[in-house]
mmCIF file of C-alpha atoms and ligand atoms in Angstrom:
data_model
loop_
_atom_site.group_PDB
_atom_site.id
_atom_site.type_symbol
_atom_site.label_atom_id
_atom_site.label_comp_id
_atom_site.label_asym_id
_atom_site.label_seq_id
_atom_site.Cartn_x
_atom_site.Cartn_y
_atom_site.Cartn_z
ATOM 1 C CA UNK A 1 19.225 22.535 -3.021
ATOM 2 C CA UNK A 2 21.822 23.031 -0.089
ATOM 3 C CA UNK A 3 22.978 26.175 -0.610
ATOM 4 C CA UNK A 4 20.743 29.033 -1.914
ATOM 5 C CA UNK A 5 22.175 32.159 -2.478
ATOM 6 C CA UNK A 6 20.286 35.439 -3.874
ATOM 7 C CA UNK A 7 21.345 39.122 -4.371
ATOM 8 C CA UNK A 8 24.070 39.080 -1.552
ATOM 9 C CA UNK A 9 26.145 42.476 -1.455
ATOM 10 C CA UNK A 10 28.306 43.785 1.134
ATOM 11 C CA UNK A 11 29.660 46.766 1.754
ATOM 12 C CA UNK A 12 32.396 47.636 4.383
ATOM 13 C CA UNK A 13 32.280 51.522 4.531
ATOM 14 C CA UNK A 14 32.279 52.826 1.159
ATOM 15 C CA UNK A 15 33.958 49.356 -0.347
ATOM 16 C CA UNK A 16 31.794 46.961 -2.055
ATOM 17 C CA UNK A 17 33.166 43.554 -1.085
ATOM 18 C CA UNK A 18 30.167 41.550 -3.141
ATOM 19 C CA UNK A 19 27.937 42.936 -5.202
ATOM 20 C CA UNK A 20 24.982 40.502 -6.421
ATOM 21 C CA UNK A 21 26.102 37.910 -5.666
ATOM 22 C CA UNK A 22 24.140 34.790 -6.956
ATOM 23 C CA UNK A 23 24.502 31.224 -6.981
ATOM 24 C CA UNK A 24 22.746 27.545 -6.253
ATOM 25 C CA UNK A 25 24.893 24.710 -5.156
ATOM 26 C CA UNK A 26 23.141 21.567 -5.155
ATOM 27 C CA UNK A 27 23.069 18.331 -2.323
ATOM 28 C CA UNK A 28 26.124 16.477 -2.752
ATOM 29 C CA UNK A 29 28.336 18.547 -4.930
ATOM 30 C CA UNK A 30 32.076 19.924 -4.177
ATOM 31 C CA UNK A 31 32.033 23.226 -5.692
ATOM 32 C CA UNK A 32 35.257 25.297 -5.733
ATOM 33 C CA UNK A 33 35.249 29.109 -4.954
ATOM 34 C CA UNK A 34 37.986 30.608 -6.885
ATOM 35 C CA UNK A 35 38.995 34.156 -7.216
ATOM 36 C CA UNK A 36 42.045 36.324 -6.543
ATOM 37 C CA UNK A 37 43.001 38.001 -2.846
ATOM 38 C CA UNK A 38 40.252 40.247 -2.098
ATOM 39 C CA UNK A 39 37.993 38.771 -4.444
ATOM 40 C CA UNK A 40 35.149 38.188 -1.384
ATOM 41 C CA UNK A 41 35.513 34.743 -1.199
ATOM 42 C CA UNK A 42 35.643 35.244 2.819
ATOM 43 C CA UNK A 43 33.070 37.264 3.132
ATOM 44 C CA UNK A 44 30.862 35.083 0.901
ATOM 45 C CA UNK A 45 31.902 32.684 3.565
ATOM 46 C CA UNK A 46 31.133 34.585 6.369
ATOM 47 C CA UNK A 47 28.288 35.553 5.687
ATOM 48 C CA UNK A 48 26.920 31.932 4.734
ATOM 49 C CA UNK A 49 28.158 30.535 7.970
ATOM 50 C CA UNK A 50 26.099 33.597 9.900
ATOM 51 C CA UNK A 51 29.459 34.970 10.974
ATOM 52 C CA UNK A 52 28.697 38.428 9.192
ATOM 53 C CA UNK A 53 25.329 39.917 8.042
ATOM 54 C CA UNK A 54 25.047 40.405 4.724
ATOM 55 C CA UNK A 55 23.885 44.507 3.553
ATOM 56 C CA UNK A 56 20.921 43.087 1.241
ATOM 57 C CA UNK A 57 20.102 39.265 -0.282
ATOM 58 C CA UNK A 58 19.537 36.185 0.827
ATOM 59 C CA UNK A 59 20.469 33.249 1.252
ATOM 60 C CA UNK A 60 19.699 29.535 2.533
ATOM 61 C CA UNK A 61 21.724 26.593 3.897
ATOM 62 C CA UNK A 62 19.315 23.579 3.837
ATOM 63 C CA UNK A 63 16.076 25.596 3.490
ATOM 64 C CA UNK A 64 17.641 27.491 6.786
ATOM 65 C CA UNK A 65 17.801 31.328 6.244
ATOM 66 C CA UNK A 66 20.928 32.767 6.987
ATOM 67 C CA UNK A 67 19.000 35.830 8.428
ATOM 68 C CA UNK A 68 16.630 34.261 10.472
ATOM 69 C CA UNK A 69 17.313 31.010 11.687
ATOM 70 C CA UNK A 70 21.093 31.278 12.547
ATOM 71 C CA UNK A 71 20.928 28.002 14.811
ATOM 72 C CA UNK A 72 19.832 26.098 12.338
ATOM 73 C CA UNK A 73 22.470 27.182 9.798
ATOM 74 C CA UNK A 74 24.591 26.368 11.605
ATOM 75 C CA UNK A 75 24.356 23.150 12.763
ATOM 76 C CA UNK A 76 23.633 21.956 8.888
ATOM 77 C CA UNK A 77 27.489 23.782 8.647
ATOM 78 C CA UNK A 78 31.023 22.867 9.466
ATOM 79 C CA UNK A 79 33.417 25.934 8.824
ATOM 80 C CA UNK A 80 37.123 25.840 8.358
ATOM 81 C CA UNK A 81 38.055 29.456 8.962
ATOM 82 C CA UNK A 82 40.852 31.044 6.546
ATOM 83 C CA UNK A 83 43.613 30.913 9.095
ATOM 84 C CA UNK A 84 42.365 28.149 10.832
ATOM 85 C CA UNK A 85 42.212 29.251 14.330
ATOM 86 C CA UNK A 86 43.090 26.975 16.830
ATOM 87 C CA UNK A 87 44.108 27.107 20.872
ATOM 88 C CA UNK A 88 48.053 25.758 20.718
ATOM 89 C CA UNK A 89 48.309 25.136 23.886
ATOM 90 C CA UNK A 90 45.607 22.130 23.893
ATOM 91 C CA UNK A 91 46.096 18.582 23.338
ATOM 92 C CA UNK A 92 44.081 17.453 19.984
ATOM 93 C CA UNK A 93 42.017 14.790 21.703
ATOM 94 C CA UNK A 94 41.407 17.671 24.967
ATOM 95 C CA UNK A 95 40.956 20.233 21.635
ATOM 96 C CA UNK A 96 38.600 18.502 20.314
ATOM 97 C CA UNK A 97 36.821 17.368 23.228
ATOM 98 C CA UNK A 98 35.984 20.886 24.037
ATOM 99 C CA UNK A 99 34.341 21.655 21.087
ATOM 100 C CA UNK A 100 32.209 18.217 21.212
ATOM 101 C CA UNK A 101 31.101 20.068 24.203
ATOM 102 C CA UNK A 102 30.222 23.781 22.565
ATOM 103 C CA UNK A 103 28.505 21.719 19.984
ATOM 104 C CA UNK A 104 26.803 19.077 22.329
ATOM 105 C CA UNK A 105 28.046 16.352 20.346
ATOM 106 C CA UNK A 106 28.799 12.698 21.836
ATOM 107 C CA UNK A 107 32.377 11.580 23.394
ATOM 108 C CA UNK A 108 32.287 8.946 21.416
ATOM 109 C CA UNK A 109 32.151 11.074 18.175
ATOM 110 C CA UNK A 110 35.857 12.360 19.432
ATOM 111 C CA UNK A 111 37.655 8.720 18.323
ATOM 112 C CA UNK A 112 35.554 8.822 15.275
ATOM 113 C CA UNK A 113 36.711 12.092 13.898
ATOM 114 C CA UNK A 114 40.264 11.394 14.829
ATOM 115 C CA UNK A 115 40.495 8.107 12.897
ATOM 116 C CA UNK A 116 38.416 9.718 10.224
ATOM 117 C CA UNK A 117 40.810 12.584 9.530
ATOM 118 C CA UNK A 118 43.877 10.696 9.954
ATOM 119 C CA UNK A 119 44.907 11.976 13.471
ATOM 120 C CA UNK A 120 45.258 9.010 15.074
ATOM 121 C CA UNK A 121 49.088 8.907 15.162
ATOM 122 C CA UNK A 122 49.719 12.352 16.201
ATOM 123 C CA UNK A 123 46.169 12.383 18.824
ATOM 124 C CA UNK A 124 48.210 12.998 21.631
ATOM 125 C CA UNK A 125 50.400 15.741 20.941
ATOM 126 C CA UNK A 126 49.655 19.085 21.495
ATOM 127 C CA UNK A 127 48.037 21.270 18.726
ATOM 128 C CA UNK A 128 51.441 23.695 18.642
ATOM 129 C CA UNK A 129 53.488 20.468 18.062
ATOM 130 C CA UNK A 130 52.019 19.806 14.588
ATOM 131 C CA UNK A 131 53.118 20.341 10.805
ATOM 132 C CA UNK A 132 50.462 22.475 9.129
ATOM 133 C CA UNK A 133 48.889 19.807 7.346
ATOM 134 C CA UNK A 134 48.000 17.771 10.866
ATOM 135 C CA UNK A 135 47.081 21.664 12.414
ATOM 136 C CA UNK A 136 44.622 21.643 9.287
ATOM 137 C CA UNK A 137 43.304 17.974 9.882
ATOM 138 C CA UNK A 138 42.095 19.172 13.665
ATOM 139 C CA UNK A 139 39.996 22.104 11.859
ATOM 140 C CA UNK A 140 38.969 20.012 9.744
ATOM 141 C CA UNK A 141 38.294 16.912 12.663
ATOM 142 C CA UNK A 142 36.552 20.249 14.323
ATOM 143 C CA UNK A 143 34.382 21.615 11.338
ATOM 144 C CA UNK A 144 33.349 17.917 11.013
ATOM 145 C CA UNK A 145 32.601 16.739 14.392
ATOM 146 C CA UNK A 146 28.265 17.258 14.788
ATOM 147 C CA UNK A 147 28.541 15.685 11.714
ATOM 148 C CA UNK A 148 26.856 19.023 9.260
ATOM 149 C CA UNK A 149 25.728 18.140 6.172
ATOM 150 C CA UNK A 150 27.509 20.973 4.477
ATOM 151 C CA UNK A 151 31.262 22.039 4.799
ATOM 152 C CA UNK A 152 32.462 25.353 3.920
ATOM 153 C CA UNK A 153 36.320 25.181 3.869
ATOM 154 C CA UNK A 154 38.150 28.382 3.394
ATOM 155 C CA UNK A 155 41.527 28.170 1.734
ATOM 156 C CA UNK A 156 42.300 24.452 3.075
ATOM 157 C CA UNK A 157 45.321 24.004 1.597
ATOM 158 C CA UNK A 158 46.550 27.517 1.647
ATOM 159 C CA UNK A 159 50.261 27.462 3.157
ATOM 160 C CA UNK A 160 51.081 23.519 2.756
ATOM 161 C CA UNK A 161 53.807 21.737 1.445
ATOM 162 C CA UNK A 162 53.218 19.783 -1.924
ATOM 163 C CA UNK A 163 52.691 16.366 0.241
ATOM 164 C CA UNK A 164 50.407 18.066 2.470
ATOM 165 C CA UNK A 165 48.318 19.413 -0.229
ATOM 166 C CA UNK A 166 47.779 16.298 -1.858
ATOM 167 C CA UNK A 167 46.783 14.703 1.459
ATOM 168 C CA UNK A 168 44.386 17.177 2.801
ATOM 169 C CA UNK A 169 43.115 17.255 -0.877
ATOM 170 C CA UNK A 170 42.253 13.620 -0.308
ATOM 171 C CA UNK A 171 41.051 13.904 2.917
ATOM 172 C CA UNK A 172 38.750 16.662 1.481
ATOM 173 C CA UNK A 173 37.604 14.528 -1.779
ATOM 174 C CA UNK A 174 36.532 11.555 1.013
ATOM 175 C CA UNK A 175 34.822 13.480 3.439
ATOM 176 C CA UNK A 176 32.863 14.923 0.654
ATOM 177 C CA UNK A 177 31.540 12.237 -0.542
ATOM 178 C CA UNK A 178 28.516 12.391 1.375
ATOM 179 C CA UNK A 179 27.903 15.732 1.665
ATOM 180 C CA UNK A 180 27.679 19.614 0.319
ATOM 181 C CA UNK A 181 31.313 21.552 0.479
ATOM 182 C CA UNK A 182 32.194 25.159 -0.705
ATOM 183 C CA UNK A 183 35.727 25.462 -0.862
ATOM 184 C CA UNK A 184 37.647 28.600 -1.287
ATOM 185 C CA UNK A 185 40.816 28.723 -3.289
ATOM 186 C CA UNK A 186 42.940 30.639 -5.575
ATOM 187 C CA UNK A 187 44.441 28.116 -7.505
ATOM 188 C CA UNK A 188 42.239 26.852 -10.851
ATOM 189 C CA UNK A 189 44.359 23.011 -10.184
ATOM 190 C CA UNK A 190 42.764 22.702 -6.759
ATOM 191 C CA UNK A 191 39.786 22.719 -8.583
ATOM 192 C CA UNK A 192 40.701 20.192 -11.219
ATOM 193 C CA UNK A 193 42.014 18.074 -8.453
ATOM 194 C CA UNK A 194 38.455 18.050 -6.352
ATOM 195 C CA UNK A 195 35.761 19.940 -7.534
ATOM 196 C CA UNK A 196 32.592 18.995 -9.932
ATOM 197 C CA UNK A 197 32.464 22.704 -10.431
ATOM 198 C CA UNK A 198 33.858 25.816 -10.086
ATOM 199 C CA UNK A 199 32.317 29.358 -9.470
ATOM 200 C CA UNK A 200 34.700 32.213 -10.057
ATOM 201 C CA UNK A 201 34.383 35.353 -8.003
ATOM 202 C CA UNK A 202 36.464 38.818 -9.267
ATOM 203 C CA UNK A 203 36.228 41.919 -7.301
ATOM 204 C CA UNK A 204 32.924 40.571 -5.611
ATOM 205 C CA UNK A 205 30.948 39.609 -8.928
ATOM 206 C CA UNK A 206 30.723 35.941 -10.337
ATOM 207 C CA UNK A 207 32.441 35.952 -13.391
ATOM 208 C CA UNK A 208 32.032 31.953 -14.024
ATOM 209 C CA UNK A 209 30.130 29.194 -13.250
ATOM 210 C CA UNK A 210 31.120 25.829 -14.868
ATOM 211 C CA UNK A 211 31.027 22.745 -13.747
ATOM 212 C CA UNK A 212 34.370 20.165 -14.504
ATOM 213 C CA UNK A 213 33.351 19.301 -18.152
ATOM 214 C CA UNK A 214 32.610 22.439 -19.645
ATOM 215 C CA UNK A 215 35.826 24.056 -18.052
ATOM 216 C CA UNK A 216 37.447 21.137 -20.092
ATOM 217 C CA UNK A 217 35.892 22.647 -22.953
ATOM 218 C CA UNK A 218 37.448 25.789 -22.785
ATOM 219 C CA UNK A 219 40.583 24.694 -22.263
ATOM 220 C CA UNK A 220 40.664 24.674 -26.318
ATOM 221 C CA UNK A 221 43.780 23.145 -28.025
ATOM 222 C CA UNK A 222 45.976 24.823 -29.200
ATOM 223 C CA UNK A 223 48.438 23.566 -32.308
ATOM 224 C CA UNK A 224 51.577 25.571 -33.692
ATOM 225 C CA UNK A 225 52.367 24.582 -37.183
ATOM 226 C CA UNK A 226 55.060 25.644 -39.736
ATOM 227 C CA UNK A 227 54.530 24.685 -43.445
ATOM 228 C CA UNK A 228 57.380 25.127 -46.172
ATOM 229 C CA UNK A 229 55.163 26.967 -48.308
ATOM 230 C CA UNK A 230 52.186 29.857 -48.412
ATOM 231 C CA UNK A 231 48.778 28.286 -47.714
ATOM 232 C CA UNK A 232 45.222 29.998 -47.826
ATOM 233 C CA UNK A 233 44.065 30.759 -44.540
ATOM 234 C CA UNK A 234 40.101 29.558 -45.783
ATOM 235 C CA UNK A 235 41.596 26.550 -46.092
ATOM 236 C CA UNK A 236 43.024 26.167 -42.953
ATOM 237 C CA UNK A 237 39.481 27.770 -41.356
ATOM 238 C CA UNK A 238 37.924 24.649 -43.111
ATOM 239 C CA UNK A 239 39.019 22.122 -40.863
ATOM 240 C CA UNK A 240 37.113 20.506 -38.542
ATOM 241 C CA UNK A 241 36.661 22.029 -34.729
ATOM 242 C CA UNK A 242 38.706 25.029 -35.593
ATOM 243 C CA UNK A 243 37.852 28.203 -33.864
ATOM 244 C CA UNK A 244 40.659 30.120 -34.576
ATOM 245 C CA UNK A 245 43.635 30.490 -37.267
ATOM 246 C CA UNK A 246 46.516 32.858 -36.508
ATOM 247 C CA UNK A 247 49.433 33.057 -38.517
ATOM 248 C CA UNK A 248 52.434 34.360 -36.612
ATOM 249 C CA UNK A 249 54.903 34.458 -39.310
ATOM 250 C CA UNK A 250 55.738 33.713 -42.748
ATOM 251 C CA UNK A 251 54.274 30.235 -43.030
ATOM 252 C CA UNK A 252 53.636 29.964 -39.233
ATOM 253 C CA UNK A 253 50.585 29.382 -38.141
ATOM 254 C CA UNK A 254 48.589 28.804 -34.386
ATOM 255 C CA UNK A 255 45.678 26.938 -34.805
ATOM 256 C CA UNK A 256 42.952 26.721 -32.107
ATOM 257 C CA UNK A 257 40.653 23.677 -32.304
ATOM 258 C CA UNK A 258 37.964 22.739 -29.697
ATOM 259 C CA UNK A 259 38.229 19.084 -29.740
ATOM 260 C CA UNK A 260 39.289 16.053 -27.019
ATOM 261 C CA UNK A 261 41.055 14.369 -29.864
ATOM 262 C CA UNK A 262 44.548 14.966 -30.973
ATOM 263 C CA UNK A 263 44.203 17.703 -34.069
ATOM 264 C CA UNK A 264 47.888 17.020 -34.803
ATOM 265 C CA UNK A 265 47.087 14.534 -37.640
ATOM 266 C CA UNK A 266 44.580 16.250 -38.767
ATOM 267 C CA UNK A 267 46.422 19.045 -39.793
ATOM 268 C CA UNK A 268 49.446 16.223 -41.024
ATOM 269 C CA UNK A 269 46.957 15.315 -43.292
ATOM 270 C CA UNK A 270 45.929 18.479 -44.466
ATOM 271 C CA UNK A 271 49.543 19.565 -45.738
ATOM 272 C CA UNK A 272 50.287 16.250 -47.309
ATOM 273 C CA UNK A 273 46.749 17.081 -49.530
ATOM 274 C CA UNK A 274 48.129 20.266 -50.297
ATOM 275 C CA UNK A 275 51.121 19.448 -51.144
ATOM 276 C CA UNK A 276 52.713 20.955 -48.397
ATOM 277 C CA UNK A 277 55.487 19.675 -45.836
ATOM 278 C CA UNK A 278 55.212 19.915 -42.708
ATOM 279 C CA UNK A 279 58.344 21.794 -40.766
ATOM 280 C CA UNK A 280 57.215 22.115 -37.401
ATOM 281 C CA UNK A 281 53.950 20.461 -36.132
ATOM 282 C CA UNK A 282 53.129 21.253 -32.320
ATOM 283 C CA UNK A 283 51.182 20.439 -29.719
ATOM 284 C CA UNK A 284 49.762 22.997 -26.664
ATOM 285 C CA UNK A 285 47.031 23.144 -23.959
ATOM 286 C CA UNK A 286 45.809 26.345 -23.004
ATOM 287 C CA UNK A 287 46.287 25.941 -18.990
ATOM 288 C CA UNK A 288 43.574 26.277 -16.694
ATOM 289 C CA UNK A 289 46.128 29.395 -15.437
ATOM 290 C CA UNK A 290 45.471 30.914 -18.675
ATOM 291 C CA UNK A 291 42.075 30.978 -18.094
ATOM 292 C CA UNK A 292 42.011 31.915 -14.600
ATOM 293 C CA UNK A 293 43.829 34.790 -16.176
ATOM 294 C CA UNK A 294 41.144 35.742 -18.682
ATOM 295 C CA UNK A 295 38.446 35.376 -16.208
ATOM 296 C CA UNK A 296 39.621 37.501 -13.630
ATOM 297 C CA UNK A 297 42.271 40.516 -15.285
HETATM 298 P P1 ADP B 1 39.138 37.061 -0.374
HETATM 299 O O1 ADP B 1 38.783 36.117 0.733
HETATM 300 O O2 ADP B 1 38.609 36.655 -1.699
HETATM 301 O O3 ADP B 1 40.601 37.336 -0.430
HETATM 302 P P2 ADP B 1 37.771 39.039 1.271
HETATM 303 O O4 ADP B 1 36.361 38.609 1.347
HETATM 304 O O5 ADP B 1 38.634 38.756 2.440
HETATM 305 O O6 ADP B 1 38.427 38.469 -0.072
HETATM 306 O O7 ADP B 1 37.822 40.593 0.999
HETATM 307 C C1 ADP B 1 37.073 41.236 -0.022
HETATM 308 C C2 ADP B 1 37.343 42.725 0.045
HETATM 309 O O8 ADP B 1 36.776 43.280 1.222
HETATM 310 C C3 ADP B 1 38.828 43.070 0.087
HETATM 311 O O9 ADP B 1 39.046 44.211 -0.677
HETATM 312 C C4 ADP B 1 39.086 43.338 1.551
HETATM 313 O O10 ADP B 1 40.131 44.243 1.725
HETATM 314 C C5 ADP B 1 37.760 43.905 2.018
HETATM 315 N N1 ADP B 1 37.493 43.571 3.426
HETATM 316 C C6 ADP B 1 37.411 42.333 3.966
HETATM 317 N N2 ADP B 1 37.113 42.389 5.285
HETATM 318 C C7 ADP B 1 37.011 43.704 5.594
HETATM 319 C C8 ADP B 1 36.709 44.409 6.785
HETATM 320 N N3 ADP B 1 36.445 43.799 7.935
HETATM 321 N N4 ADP B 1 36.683 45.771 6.712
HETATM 322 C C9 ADP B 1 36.938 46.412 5.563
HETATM 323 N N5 ADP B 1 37.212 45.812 4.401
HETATM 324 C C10 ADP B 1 37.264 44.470 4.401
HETATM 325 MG MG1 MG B 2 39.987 35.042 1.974
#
């Protein structure tokens, strides 16, 4: 297990920013941490990364306590802060170079990251020179230079343009190949796009933890259908996969099926054996928005 986490709340003043907060995240996965502003999602973050103390829990990054053996957290961590903080003035490579030296890490390393991250071309500018998405490829160059075996990213793509966002999304997806990453977000696509899972935090409580296949699942299918004629709704809750039969007016229905295969003829079929015509027959996904929605109103 890579990250361990048990019990955490926090409390700033009288405000409860997590409250029991538990969760496992296992060697080699890309989990997505997805909740609204103020959710906790940076705190959760802090805290892992030994940046903030936790009021009660545990937790462990590699069998490392968070409480007790802060070294050792975190060099098994690289962090990408939420606003990325970074010294404009410097040069990447001279950037760069200056944290290989806060983290003792090996000049050669410094070529490696850059090429690795995509920096090559832009290397020799300074940092206040660059488009967001290269600003966000030197914290991430930085978070990955000693090489940790777990990356917690906070908001990564927060602020960049749609060709940005699919880069750095990429860039994410490779570098995680071989190891753990937490990533904070608030937007339930980023998680399509990357994750093998997603835990959902609202007002500082999980409220989900799914990983990509059973979110799938929920996202039900949804099929409006208009019939020239009155039909029995047991009928219609006799077909097969359907959860739920609504019917919105006169000889409108919404049917709900849980199934990966298109209900559409199903339900074609079902009119023709009742001698029924079909008016309007349509097709919709309940979006992953929806049920961001649901999870966290
Ligand atoms: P998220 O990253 O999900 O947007 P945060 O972890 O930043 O959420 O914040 C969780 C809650 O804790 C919010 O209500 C926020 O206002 C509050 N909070 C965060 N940091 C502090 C702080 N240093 N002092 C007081 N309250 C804070
Ligand atoms: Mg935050």
């Amino acid at each position: 297990m890579s990250i361990v986490v048990s019990n955490i709340t926090k409390t700033y003043g009288e405000q409860k920013a997590l409250n029991e907060v538990s969760f496992t995240i296992n060697k080699g996965e890309i989990v997505g941490f997805l909740g609204p502003n103020g959710a906790g999602k940076s705190t959760m973050m802090k805290i892992l990364t030994t940046y903030l103390k936790p009021s009660k829990g545990e937790a462990s990054i590699n069998g490392y306590d968070i409480n007790k053996d802060t070294k050792k957290v975190q060099k098994s961590i690289g962090y990408l802060p939420e606003h990325n903080p970074l010294y404009l003035d410097m040069y990447v490579k001279e950037y760069l170079a200056f944290n290989a030296d806060i983290y003792k890490v090996n000049k050669d390393r410094i070529d490696e990251i850059i090429s690795l991250t995509g920096l090559t071309p832009e290397a020799h500018k300074k940092i206040d020179q660059l488009s967001k998405g290269y600003r966000q490829r030197v914290g991430l160059a930085t978070a990955m230079l000693h090489n940790p075996e777990v990356l917690i990213l906070d908001e990564p793509t927060t602020g960049l343009d749609p060709n940005q966002l699919v880069e750095i999304r990429e860039l994410i997806k490779s570098a995680g190949k071989d190891k753990t990453v937490l990533l904070s977000t608030h937007i339930m696509q980023e998680v399509e796009a990357i994750c093998d899972r997603v835990i959902v935090i609202n007002k500082g409580q999980i409220v989900a933890d799914k990983n990509l296949a059973q979110l799938n699942d929920d996202k039900q299918q949804i099929i409006f259908v208009e019939f020239d004629y009155r039909v029995e709704e047991v009928l219609l809750k006799e077909l097969p996969n359907i959860t739920h039969v609504h019917n919105i007016a006169g000889f409108s229905y919404e049917l709900h099926f849980k199934s990966d295969r298109d209900m559409r003829s199903v339900v074609f079929d079902f009119a023709h054996d009742n001698g029924l015509k079909t008016l309007q027959l349509n097709h919709k996904h309940r979006s992953l928005e929806t049920l961001f929605k649901e999870l966290t109103s």
